[in-house]
Amino acid sequence: VQNPPSPLLSLWPGGTRMVVSARSFADFTPQASFPIKKCDLHRLEEGPSDEALLTREQGLQYYRTMQTVRRMELKADQLYKQKIIRGFCHLYDGQEACAMGIEAGINPTDHLITAYRAHGYTFTRGVAVREILAELTGRRGGVAKGKGGSMHMYAKNFYGGNGIVGAQVPLGAGVALACQYQGNNQVCVTLYGDGAANQGQIFESFNMAALWKLPCIFICENNKFGMGTSVERSSASTDYYKRGDYIPGLKVDGMDVLCVREAIRFAADYCRAGKGPIVMELETYRYHGHSMSDPGVSYRTREEIQEVRTKNDPISMLKERMLSNNMSSVEELKEIDLEIRKVIEDAAQYAISDPEPSLDELCNHIYARDPPMEVRGTNPWVKLKSVS
Amino acid sequence: ECRLGGSAKRSYSITSCASVFQVNVRDALNQAMDEELERDERVFLLGEEVAQYDGAYKVSRGLWKKYGDKRIIDTPITEMGFAGIAVGAAFAGLRPICEFMTWNFSMQAIDQVINSAAKTYYMSAGFQTVPIVFRGPNGSSAGVAAQHSQCFAAWYGHCPGLKVVSPWNSEDARGLLKAAIRDDNPVVFLENEMMYGVPFELSEEMMHKDFVIPIGKAKVERQGTHITLVSHSRCVGFCLDAAAVLAKEGVECEVVNLRTIRPLDVDTIEASVMKTGNLVTVEGGWPQYGVGAEICARIMEGPAFNYLDAPAVRVTGVDIPMPYAKILEDHSVPQIKDIIFSVKKVLNM
């Protein structure tokens, strides 16, 4: 449903519009239905709807969230190049629609676990940007007090951040087992990449999840490259949504946040109905290389990357949809961008200025709920203390 | 007031109604799990053959019949997968007991034990606990050859974030398994197949359902004055046997049962060495980078060194993959005569 532009527009010189919130409601389209790409199905009679309803509120929220992740990752890139972030840093820009779409389609009480390209999910699962950046810079205000780093951030119902390729998949199936055991109608979203998809422990997880009908949504984020190895060079079968074999699967356009959302809703309903696990493949793309030490252009062309940016960027696509349906305005989105920029700048400032953890922290958190104990230092005379 | 549990009736006879019960190690483990399953509904057991087969070594006999499919779960032969699933369940609020049919098979899953279980509490700066017990028989058995005979005490004992426990007798098995299940940390519980059928006396106090032995505390099984023998698991029994023989020759051995590999109770060992002045460690595992090596290093670095009258010495398994033929196997593991020989060498007898 399209509302005609407000007659008040003509009062403003030069045709510019001032966006005032009270006016926004009257001015903008409250919701619209969008056709979305149909999913390829494996062992499923029906798939998700090929139409998605988007409210203005949702659109703005998705935009804000994806843009925040985008800006946060680019800020991390900058801080890494300034050597303020060190070690491993695997950036998520390009893949925002996956994290956002998933979060939009599940409940906060559902569970999620992913691999090392985890900053986006850490944010969508509720951790503030400043705590993420401060963790990357290794400061005491980081979400893991600086002790975990890029790959080891945790939050309620978010189990990281995992550094060992594929290991998070049995873990996720285990979280799903706990959901089933506790009878709480929750599901666990368990993510892995195209590189991990050939790991034996993933097939072990498929087997047990199917056998015991665990409420586990296995999701392969296929960004076409496992580090520097393309899917064609790593996998005898690149139909990752079919690799669950006896487990039904669907292939989803991972650059379209609405597609992802509809798919995850479908998958979560499936699991909650007690039908067992389901496999999803999200076709997506990462703009950065595998990590900050990989320029990302030795195994793919700059032209390819640029083409995705111009034709398939998830944030641009959402923006396009909202603007062309009068669900928002260029000015409103620009304002959001400015707000986000400020959030990121403040977070970066915090991440740079927050002090490093105290050396007293060094040996803490070895054991949980134990009395303090002595820990061996680098030499026999150094007696360090550990508290839970 | 004789205390008789359901499964207990079959497994032990009462020698004296009020005081002692004969319980073998297998049944001690079984009863401990039974009681903890009953006490806390978050506790569950998974592993190969633990349910309908009653356990490959019958340690979980009767549990599936009593608790059913939800809490006693038979897994496929996929250690890496089910160990990971167990750790994930622990993340999400359950208290799994993950059985490895033997600890040799844990190598398939060792990444989950170390990287997913042991390190997570630290990496998350105390946010994510992992209240899991990994258990199963460890070390040499009888005639099972090289791939089924390795001792993992040193491997797992190496890693911060884990607790590693190695019971010897039924009291140890019962008290330490209960403590391990109640512990909010990942515990590696190293049993011994050859000990499963060995009966020991348990007092009424030990049969109490809240009887726990603190993890990280060694026990002096036998007081002595001339030399300290430190051991864990089955070798504790050999040390006691050696001590009995040596006593006839006037040598009084103090036998320390480690009970826990990590955290190591250095204080008890040091106090003993400071009393006796001599140390022999005894273990079934290989010598290089082993439990005995660690104990000797700690004694060197601590106050007890000044009390040593002779260098500390280790008795260990032979540094070879375990052979099959009985005569070779017998000579691959420490025997009582090896302990006696080493004691006499240290004491310059």
XYZ file of C-alpha atoms in Angstrom:
737
model
C 0.000 0.000 0.000
C 1.515 3.280 -1.042
C 0.634 6.589 0.594
C 0.834 9.735 -1.526
C 3.674 12.108 -0.572
C 2.709 14.654 2.035
C 1.427 17.987 0.743
C 3.720 19.624 3.309
C 6.636 18.805 1.039
C 5.970 21.848 -1.059
C 6.588 24.111 1.933
C 10.265 23.286 2.084
C 12.596 25.214 -0.186
C 14.558 23.347 -2.831
C 12.411 20.280 -2.451
C 14.387 19.043 0.483
C 12.577 17.183 3.182
C 13.124 17.339 6.886
C 12.351 14.053 8.484
C 10.395 14.456 11.670
C 9.277 11.306 13.411
C 5.696 12.327 13.864
C 5.536 12.933 10.146
C 7.236 9.621 9.333
C 4.310 7.544 10.364
C 1.951 9.379 8.124
C 4.500 9.614 5.368
C 5.898 6.149 4.952
C 4.513 2.822 3.913
C 3.982 0.768 7.063
C 4.660 -2.581 5.448
C 5.076 -4.296 2.151
C 5.270 -7.757 0.721
C 8.301 -8.750 -1.282
C 8.783 -11.709 -3.562
C 11.833 -13.710 -2.533
C 13.870 -16.331 -4.290
C 12.450 -19.795 -4.040
C 14.639 -22.210 -2.103
C 16.010 -25.386 -3.641
C 14.658 -28.251 -1.595
C 16.085 -31.591 -0.577
C 13.720 -34.202 0.791
C 11.094 -31.569 1.434
C 7.711 -31.348 -0.210
C 7.308 -27.722 0.640
C 9.683 -24.946 1.526
C 9.455 -21.474 2.966
C 7.043 -18.976 1.514
C 8.217 -17.208 -1.666
C 6.913 -13.954 -0.312
C 8.056 -12.044 2.737
C 6.230 -9.391 4.661
C 8.426 -6.571 5.864
C 7.193 -3.853 8.198
C 8.856 -0.480 8.225
C 9.957 -1.077 11.764
C 11.558 -4.380 10.876
C 13.192 -2.860 7.819
C 14.768 -0.115 9.842
C 15.894 -2.585 12.479
C 17.439 -4.925 9.937
C 19.102 -2.018 8.193
C 20.468 -0.642 11.420
C 21.766 -4.000 12.565
C 23.408 -4.958 9.269
C 24.941 -1.557 8.850
C 26.283 -1.700 12.384
C 27.916 -5.056 11.695
C 29.313 -3.729 8.416
C 30.787 -0.627 10.033
C 32.060 -2.571 13.007
C 33.927 -5.005 10.788
C 35.418 -2.194 8.726
C 36.521 -0.482 11.910
C 38.142 -3.746 13.011
C 39.954 -3.849 9.659
C 41.248 -0.338 10.294
C 42.346 -1.106 13.858
C 44.074 -4.267 12.704
C 46.046 -2.382 10.070
C 47.058 0.059 12.787
C 48.269 -2.973 14.748
C 45.893 -2.205 17.587
C 44.188 -5.543 16.969
C 46.503 -8.549 16.664
C 46.380 -12.235 15.992
C 43.439 -13.703 14.162
C 40.691 -11.486 12.788
C 38.127 -13.012 10.414
C 35.748 -10.380 9.119
C 32.135 -10.830 8.268
C 31.382 -7.915 5.906
C 29.262 -9.129 3.027
C 27.555 -11.809 5.059
C 25.417 -9.561 7.256
C 22.112 -10.820 5.892
C 22.852 -14.273 7.295
C 23.317 -13.150 10.882
C 20.468 -10.659 10.716
C 18.064 -12.950 8.924
C 18.687 -15.750 11.383
C 18.224 -13.548 14.429
C 15.029 -12.146 12.922
C 13.591 -15.617 12.534
C 14.428 -17.150 15.926
C 13.750 -16.147 19.531
C 16.289 -14.729 21.964
C 15.674 -17.883 24.009
C 16.865 -20.040 21.117
C 20.526 -20.950 20.926
C 23.258 -20.287 18.418
C 26.817 -21.427 17.875
C 29.198 -20.603 15.073
C 32.852 -20.849 14.045
C 35.504 -18.144 14.057
C 33.910 -15.583 11.713
C 31.801 -14.667 14.668
C 31.732 -10.912 15.285
C 28.436 -10.441 13.444
C 26.698 -13.127 15.478
C 28.209 -11.855 18.703
C 26.448 -8.566 17.967
C 23.120 -10.016 16.863
C 23.083 -12.217 19.928
C 23.219 -9.148 22.125
C 26.788 -8.081 22.839
C 27.488 -4.345 22.497
C 29.889 -3.141 19.805
C 32.199 -1.632 22.404
C 32.540 -4.971 24.185
C 33.309 -6.701 20.905
C 35.924 -4.172 19.807
C 37.459 -4.074 23.288
C 37.764 -7.848 23.154
C 39.533 -7.558 19.806
C 41.929 -5.021 21.256
C 42.434 -7.252 24.282
C 41.179 -4.922 26.982
C 39.536 -5.607 30.295
C 36.234 -4.200 29.045
C 36.042 -6.851 26.341
C 33.187 -9.332 26.486
C 35.648 -12.018 27.599
C 37.753 -9.570 29.626
C 40.409 -9.705 26.925
C 41.124 -13.369 27.579
C 39.332 -14.829 24.589
C 39.956 -12.623 21.595
C 38.259 -12.619 18.207
C 37.261 -16.264 18.160
C 36.132 -16.729 21.754
C 33.287 -14.384 22.591
C 30.287 -15.711 24.495
C 26.867 -14.461 25.551
C 23.608 -15.853 26.855
C 22.467 -18.587 24.474
C 25.496 -17.878 22.294
C 28.290 -20.404 22.538
C 30.946 -18.577 20.578
C 33.122 -18.155 18.556
C 35.031 -21.469 18.060
C 38.518 -21.773 16.678
C 38.686 -25.431 15.622
C 37.059 -25.902 12.227
C 33.979 -28.070 12.547
C 34.215 -28.675 16.301
C 31.305 -26.333 16.933
C 28.929 -28.617 15.052
C 28.797 -31.482 17.551
C 28.695 -28.823 20.278
C 25.620 -27.309 18.656
C 23.975 -30.701 18.363
C 24.686 -31.115 22.076
C 22.992 -27.833 22.884
C 20.030 -29.094 20.877
C 20.074 -32.301 22.891
C 19.868 -30.202 26.047
C 16.860 -28.352 24.595
C 15.129 -31.636 23.865
C 16.078 -33.064 27.258
C 14.744 -30.020 29.067
C 11.595 -29.947 26.950
C 11.786 -26.192 26.477
C 10.748 -26.026 22.799
C 13.953 -24.197 21.941
C 16.176 -24.856 18.948
C 19.893 -24.568 18.369
C 21.226 -22.914 15.222
C 24.583 -24.520 14.432
C 26.674 -22.761 11.795
C 29.672 -23.885 9.799
C 31.335 -22.882 6.546
C 31.816 -24.517 3.180
C 35.365 -25.367 4.268
C 34.152 -27.138 7.396
C 31.365 -28.924 5.547
C 33.602 -31.891 4.766
C 34.589 -32.494 8.389
C 33.838 -36.017 9.610
C 32.482 -34.802 12.929
C 29.757 -32.926 11.058
C 28.505 -36.176 9.583
C 28.732 -37.782 12.993
C 26.554 -34.932 14.262
C 24.082 -35.349 11.388
C 23.758 -39.025 12.256
C 23.054 -38.544 15.935
C 20.836 -35.498 15.405
C 18.703 -37.430 12.935
C 18.683 -40.597 15.024
C 17.549 -38.768 18.138
C 15.515 -36.068 16.334
C 17.450 -33.245 17.911
C 16.037 -29.727 17.362
C 19.163 -28.622 15.553
C 19.269 -26.341 12.505
C 22.555 -27.057 10.745
C 23.502 -24.096 8.593
C 26.312 -24.027 6.056
C 27.346 -20.457 5.294
C 28.728 -21.052 1.829
C 30.845 -18.056 0.899
C 32.458 -20.079 -1.878
C 35.922 -20.247 -0.319
C 37.456 -22.151 2.519
C 40.398 -19.847 3.113
C 42.038 -19.893 -0.328
C 40.354 -23.035 -1.608
C 37.258 -22.699 -3.726
C 34.356 -25.063 -3.149
C 35.077 -26.781 -6.464
C 38.563 -27.655 -5.252
C 37.547 -28.879 -1.807
C 34.280 -30.719 -2.229
C 33.273 -33.654 -4.361
C 29.711 -32.430 -3.859
C 29.084 -28.702 -3.522
C 25.382 -29.170 -2.847
C 25.909 -28.487 0.824
C 22.195 -28.446 1.541
C 22.048 -32.053 0.357
C 25.032 -33.270 2.327
C 22.819 -34.181 5.251
C 21.648 -37.013 3.001
C 18.723 -38.387 5.018
C 18.242 -34.964 6.625
C 16.011 -32.564 4.648
C 17.710 -29.457 3.383
C 17.174 -26.139 1.709
C 19.335 -23.781 -0.248
C 18.796 -20.131 0.545
C 19.882 -16.842 -0.942
C 22.095 -15.680 1.899
C 22.412 -12.146 0.549
C 18.701 -11.488 1.030
C 17.840 -10.922 4.669
C 14.178 -11.691 4.014
C 15.000 -14.951 2.308
C 17.145 -15.960 5.259
C 14.468 -14.965 7.722
C 11.709 -16.913 6.009
C 13.960 -19.932 5.697
C 14.999 -19.945 9.334
C 11.387 -19.525 10.440
C 10.500 -22.512 8.329
C 13.407 -24.496 9.736
C 12.680 -23.549 13.348
C 9.017 -24.550 12.939
C 10.187 -27.848 11.521
C 12.467 -28.542 14.462
C 10.007 -27.374 17.078
C 7.426 -29.748 15.630
C 9.742 -32.559 16.705
C 10.591 -33.631 13.176
C 14.307 -33.657 13.853
C 17.181 -31.682 12.404
C 17.274 -29.767 9.161
C 20.142 -28.505 7.002
C 20.277 -25.069 5.423
C 22.804 -23.731 2.949
C 23.122 -19.960 2.818
C 24.738 -18.734 -0.367
C 26.705 -15.730 0.694
C 29.947 -13.858 0.088
C 32.699 -12.302 2.123
C 34.337 -9.104 0.894
C 37.467 -9.555 2.964
C 39.907 -12.375 2.583
C 39.762 -15.336 4.916
C 41.415 -13.306 7.656
C 43.351 -10.068 7.927
C 46.480 -11.812 6.760
C 44.794 -12.814 3.508
C 44.311 -10.067 0.903
C 41.676 -12.285 -0.655
C 42.602 -11.631 -4.265
C 45.001 -14.429 -5.054
C 42.212 -16.963 -5.465
C 39.462 -14.685 -6.781
C 39.379 -11.587 -8.922
C 38.780 -8.043 -7.806
C 36.139 -7.921 -10.500
C 34.238 -10.729 -8.845
C 34.305 -8.973 -5.481
C 33.246 -5.701 -7.053
C 30.398 -7.354 -8.904
C 28.955 -8.726 -5.698
C 29.263 -5.312 -4.070
C 27.373 -3.586 -6.825
C 24.776 -6.181 -7.676
C 24.274 -8.256 -4.574
C 25.184 -6.344 -1.445
C 22.745 -7.301 1.315
C 22.492 -3.838 2.807
C 22.056 -2.147 -0.554
C 19.347 -4.633 -1.466
C 17.382 -3.898 1.655
C 17.874 -0.169 1.218
C 16.688 -0.424 -2.389
C 13.578 -2.276 -1.358
C 12.700 0.157 1.371
C 13.297 3.262 -0.701
C 11.481 2.059 -3.769
C 8.488 1.163 -1.624
C 8.562 4.393 0.322
C 9.217 2.613 3.543
C 11.983 5.028 4.386
C 13.863 7.927 2.888
C 17.437 8.574 1.901
C 17.631 11.127 4.682
C 16.293 8.812 7.322
C 18.731 6.082 6.394
C 21.548 8.588 6.276
C 20.623 9.667 9.763
C 20.781 6.083 10.888
C 24.182 5.783 9.240
C 25.385 8.792 11.170
C 24.115 7.361 14.428
C 25.869 4.119 13.697
C 29.069 5.895 12.803
C 28.981 7.574 16.193
C 28.345 4.278 17.980
C 31.284 2.690 16.180
C 33.572 5.657 16.812
C 32.707 5.695 20.498
C 33.204 1.959 20.692
C 36.560 2.213 18.955
C 37.619 4.981 21.302
C 36.650 2.806 24.212
C 38.456 -0.179 22.740
C 41.635 1.840 22.319
C 41.592 3.622 25.663
C 40.307 0.902 27.972
C 43.192 -0.563 29.965
C 44.537 -4.035 29.355
C 43.587 -6.714 31.865
C 45.455 -6.593 35.144
C 48.200 -9.186 35.532
C 46.238 -10.452 38.532
C 43.763 -11.761 35.978
C 46.353 -14.016 34.351
C 45.558 -17.263 36.118
C 41.905 -16.689 36.986
C 39.086 -18.777 35.551
C 40.945 -22.077 35.336
C 38.272 -23.829 37.378
C 34.720 -22.790 38.151
C 33.412 -22.488 41.696
C 36.612 -23.699 43.330
C 38.579 -22.151 46.181
C 41.585 -20.065 45.125
C 44.611 -22.109 44.155
C 48.233 -21.683 43.303
C 49.350 -21.818 39.681
C 52.841 -22.592 38.496
C 54.479 -19.588 36.825
C 57.352 -19.475 34.367
C 59.846 -20.528 37.046
C 59.608 -22.259 40.425
C 59.811 -19.025 42.412
C 56.868 -17.385 40.715
C 53.752 -18.337 42.646
C 50.637 -17.139 40.881
C 47.110 -17.209 42.185
C 43.945 -18.392 40.474
C 40.454 -17.560 41.621
C 37.295 -18.834 40.019
C 20.078 -50.627 60.251
C 21.710 -52.240 57.320
C 21.670 -50.073 54.244
C 20.649 -52.035 51.196
C 20.067 -50.402 47.842
C 18.281 -52.178 45.024
C 21.263 -53.130 42.918
C 23.450 -53.343 45.974
C 21.740 -56.518 47.102
C 23.244 -58.457 44.236
C 26.694 -57.048 44.371
C 27.842 -57.301 47.926
C 27.440 -59.405 50.993
C 27.295 -57.917 54.419
C 30.088 -59.141 56.617
C 28.969 -57.106 59.571
C 25.641 -55.350 59.438
C 26.681 -52.113 61.022
C 30.221 -51.670 59.777
C 31.580 -52.882 56.450
C 30.402 -53.827 52.982
C 32.339 -55.784 50.367
C 32.066 -53.806 47.165
C 34.110 -54.274 44.038
C 35.270 -51.279 42.007
C 32.738 -51.883 39.230
C 29.837 -51.820 41.642
C 31.251 -48.823 43.469
C 31.226 -46.914 40.160
C 27.773 -48.230 39.329
C 26.312 -47.188 42.666
C 27.954 -43.798 42.496
C 26.407 -43.108 39.088
C 23.043 -44.478 40.188
C 22.947 -42.217 43.215
C 24.041 -39.139 41.283
C 21.498 -39.806 38.527
C 18.836 -39.975 41.186
C 20.065 -36.894 43.003
C 20.206 -34.530 40.034
C 17.992 -34.877 36.982
C 20.454 -32.951 34.843
C 22.934 -35.820 35.109
C 22.871 -38.302 32.245
C 25.188 -40.940 30.793
C 26.118 -41.438 27.155
C 28.560 -43.695 25.390
C 28.854 -46.902 23.395
C 26.879 -49.829 24.836
C 26.165 -48.043 28.111
C 22.415 -48.588 27.935
C 20.977 -51.806 26.555
C 24.236 -53.766 26.780
C 24.606 -52.698 30.437
C 28.031 -51.296 29.619
C 30.930 -52.882 27.748
C 32.465 -53.697 31.133
C 29.100 -53.766 32.903
C 29.891 -50.620 34.844
C 26.488 -49.155 33.928
C 24.559 -52.357 34.558
C 20.925 -51.771 35.444
C 20.985 -48.038 34.869
C 19.113 -48.037 31.560
C 16.459 -50.300 32.984
C 15.997 -47.888 35.867
C 16.337 -44.516 34.118
C 15.399 -45.184 30.512
C 16.383 -43.819 27.117
C 16.379 -40.182 28.057
C 19.111 -40.454 30.665
C 21.157 -43.456 29.565
C 22.002 -43.029 25.897
C 23.621 -45.542 23.559
C 25.727 -43.728 20.981
C 26.987 -44.819 17.590
C 30.725 -45.446 17.312
C 31.532 -41.806 16.750
C 33.662 -40.514 19.613
C 34.449 -37.114 18.196
C 30.752 -36.507 17.545
C 29.352 -37.742 20.821
C 32.059 -36.205 22.965
C 31.304 -32.881 21.274
C 27.595 -33.410 21.801
C 28.254 -34.132 25.479
C 30.270 -30.926 25.850
C 27.546 -28.926 24.090
C 24.954 -30.385 26.430
C 27.135 -29.290 29.350
C 27.304 -25.766 27.881
C 23.507 -25.652 27.820
C 22.908 -26.674 31.418
C 23.067 -30.456 31.623
C 25.644 -32.538 33.529
C 26.755 -35.293 31.186
C 28.845 -38.347 31.979
C 30.556 -39.219 28.709
C 31.974 -42.721 28.635
C 34.833 -43.739 26.369
C 34.854 -47.482 26.044
C 38.544 -47.220 26.756
C 40.607 -44.063 26.979
C 42.461 -45.139 23.833
C 39.369 -44.133 21.844
C 39.395 -40.704 23.420
C 42.132 -39.794 20.971
C 39.402 -39.621 18.348
C 37.741 -36.966 20.470
C 40.662 -35.351 22.223
C 40.077 -31.988 20.537
C 36.633 -31.797 22.143
C 38.058 -32.728 25.568
C 40.857 -30.162 25.431
C 39.756 -27.334 23.161
C 36.012 -27.392 23.758
C 35.832 -28.571 27.367
C 39.050 -27.767 29.212
C 39.738 -24.302 27.863
C 36.277 -22.786 27.615
C 35.897 -21.474 31.157
C 39.167 -19.589 30.802
C 38.547 -18.325 27.251
C 35.146 -17.012 28.279
C 36.640 -15.365 31.402
C 34.370 -17.349 33.662
C 31.163 -16.989 31.654
C 30.719 -20.530 30.375
C 31.089 -23.518 32.693
C 31.501 -27.070 31.433
C 30.280 -29.492 34.114
C 31.172 -32.729 32.350
C 32.773 -36.028 33.377
C 34.626 -38.105 30.816
C 35.194 -41.596 32.154
C 36.385 -45.011 31.084
C 39.097 -47.616 31.614
C 42.672 -46.390 31.165
C 46.051 -48.049 30.826
C 47.032 -51.635 30.260
C 44.659 -54.543 30.485
C 45.481 -58.186 29.694
C 46.387 -59.289 26.195
C 44.749 -56.396 24.369
C 48.001 -55.289 22.706
C 49.397 -51.951 21.665
C 46.426 -49.929 20.468
C 44.291 -50.733 23.497
C 46.779 -50.384 26.324
C 47.933 -46.775 26.557
C 47.870 -44.761 29.770
C 46.613 -41.199 29.294
C 47.328 -39.799 32.747
C 50.265 -37.731 31.504
C 48.524 -36.513 28.346
C 45.443 -35.163 30.095
C 47.353 -34.267 33.258
C 49.318 -31.840 31.116
C 46.362 -29.558 30.416
C 45.157 -26.660 32.537
C 41.403 -26.422 32.830
C 40.964 -30.168 33.305
C 40.767 -32.101 36.511
C 42.241 -35.556 36.093
C 41.401 -38.259 38.564
C 42.758 -41.802 38.852
C 41.092 -43.942 41.537
C 42.653 -47.110 42.878
C 40.138 -48.931 45.081
C 36.357 -48.940 45.617
C 36.454 -46.125 48.135
C 38.361 -43.996 45.618
C 36.071 -45.000 42.779
C 32.908 -44.175 44.671
C 34.003 -40.977 46.382
C 35.887 -39.530 43.436
C 33.205 -40.289 40.850
C 30.586 -38.611 42.991
C 32.881 -35.651 43.467
C 33.579 -35.534 39.737
C 29.890 -35.568 38.811
C 29.168 -32.816 41.332
C 32.127 -30.740 40.137
C 31.314 -27.867 37.795
C 34.503 -28.422 35.829
C 35.482 -30.934 33.141
C 36.854 -34.040 34.853
C 38.831 -36.814 33.166
C 38.124 -39.939 35.183
C 40.662 -42.697 34.548
C 39.442 -46.115 35.653
C 41.279 -49.408 35.359
C 39.731 -52.482 33.814
C 41.815 -54.904 35.871
C 40.474 -53.313 39.054
C 36.794 -53.554 38.163
C 36.332 -56.989 39.681
C 38.465 -56.445 42.780
C 36.484 -56.216 46.034
C 37.305 -53.828 48.862
C 35.732 -53.085 52.190
C 33.593 -49.982 52.395
C 32.476 -48.561 55.708
C 28.958 -47.396 56.391
C 30.157 -43.851 56.193
C 31.545 -44.523 52.721
C 28.221 -45.976 51.645
C 26.401 -42.787 52.496
C 24.906 -41.157 49.437
C 26.774 -37.914 50.030
C 30.165 -39.532 50.526
C 32.608 -37.627 48.356
C 36.382 -37.594 48.262
C 37.915 -34.199 47.537
C 39.534 -33.963 44.138
C 43.154 -32.801 44.415
C 43.990 -34.581 47.650
C 46.278 -37.613 47.868
C 45.948 -40.260 50.550
C 48.664 -41.942 52.567
C 47.591 -45.570 52.356
C 50.414 -46.867 54.512
C 52.605 -45.043 56.981
C 56.346 -45.594 56.693
C 59.688 -44.093 57.665
C 62.378 -45.203 55.244
C 61.082 -44.400 51.791
C 58.067 -42.852 50.041
C 56.326 -44.699 47.230
C 53.998 -42.478 45.192
C 51.589 -44.104 42.781
C 48.133 -43.988 41.229
C 45.500 -46.475 40.117
C 46.339 -50.178 40.046
C 50.012 -49.645 40.893
C 49.015 -48.467 44.372
C 48.130 -52.071 45.108
C 51.522 -53.225 43.827
C 53.225 -50.669 46.074
C 51.355 -52.001 49.093
C 52.323 -55.557 48.166
C 55.960 -54.507 47.741
C 55.788 -52.690 51.077
C 54.572 -55.864 52.785
C 57.514 -57.832 51.408
C 60.011 -55.104 52.284
C 58.632 -54.823 55.818
C 59.884 -58.342 56.453
C 63.376 -57.037 55.729
C 62.916 -54.102 58.061
C 62.191 -51.491 55.400
C 59.081 -49.473 56.156
C 57.606 -47.876 53.025
C 55.165 -44.998 53.115
C 52.688 -45.498 50.275
C 50.984 -42.416 48.848
C 47.933 -42.911 46.644
C 47.738 -39.829 44.418
C 44.002 -40.240 43.708
C 44.198 -37.083 41.592
C 46.683 -36.480 38.775
C 45.657 -32.869 38.266
C 45.692 -30.801 40.405
C 48.618 -32.723 41.890
C 48.774 -32.831 45.692
C 52.412 -31.819 45.985
C 52.061 -30.936 49.653
C 51.290 -34.514 50.696
C 54.153 -35.874 48.610
C 56.578 -33.282 49.960
C 55.575 -33.913 53.566
C 56.150 -37.609 53.046
C 59.539 -37.162 51.357
C 60.622 -34.743 54.050
C 59.803 -37.460 56.546
C 61.393 -40.445 54.790
C 64.187 -38.847 52.740
C 63.696 -41.169 49.759
C 61.300 -41.304 46.827
C 60.264 -43.846 44.231
C 57.327 -43.096 41.931
C 55.400 -45.985 40.387
C 53.110 -45.809 37.359
C 51.892 -47.999 34.554
C 52.417 -45.412 31.826
C 55.499 -44.721 29.720
C 58.427 -43.010 31.414
C 59.099 -40.096 29.109
C 57.273 -36.917 30.141
C 55.138 -38.961 32.541
C 53.494 -38.584 35.945
C 56.639 -39.724 37.753
C 58.731 -37.248 35.790
C 56.479 -34.438 36.967
C 56.657 -35.561 40.586
C 60.450 -35.740 40.512
C 60.656 -32.276 38.956
C 58.387 -30.820 41.610
C 60.415 -32.424 44.411
C 63.594 -30.980 42.879
C 62.066 -27.528 42.800
C 60.607 -27.573 46.291
C 61.719 -27.787 49.925
C 61.725 -31.613 49.962
C 64.862 -31.749 47.800
C 67.031 -30.891 50.768
C 65.674 -33.910 52.609
C 66.511 -36.425 49.897
C 69.237 -38.875 50.821
C 69.367 -40.199 47.267
C 68.057 -39.139 43.844
C 64.373 -39.792 43.316
C 63.651 -42.594 40.904
C 60.737 -43.667 38.709
C 59.291 -47.133 38.132
C 57.244 -47.114 34.948
C 55.947 -49.150 32.071
C 58.612 -50.104 29.534
C 59.092 -47.506 26.813
C 57.538 -49.596 24.033
C 54.154 -50.141 22.446
C 52.463 -52.906 24.413
C 53.224 -56.358 22.973
C 50.696 -59.144 22.855
C 52.473 -62.365 23.964
C 51.948 -62.901 27.681
C 55.600 -63.215 28.549
C 56.339 -59.943 26.747
C 53.330 -58.159 28.186
C 54.257 -59.233 31.726
C 57.670 -57.679 31.206
C 56.240 -54.438 29.797
C 54.550 -53.313 32.997
C 55.984 -52.605 36.457
C 55.867 -55.651 38.683
C 56.169 -55.882 42.432
C 59.718 -57.130 42.077
C 60.611 -53.988 40.089
C 59.380 -51.815 42.935
C 61.288 -53.854 45.526
C 64.434 -53.752 43.389
C 64.209 -49.983 42.935
C 63.608 -49.362 46.646
C 66.655 -51.388 47.540
C 68.746 -49.549 44.952
C 67.648 -46.178 46.270
C 68.299 -47.253 49.834
C 71.612 -48.706 48.753
C 70.731 -52.114 50.172
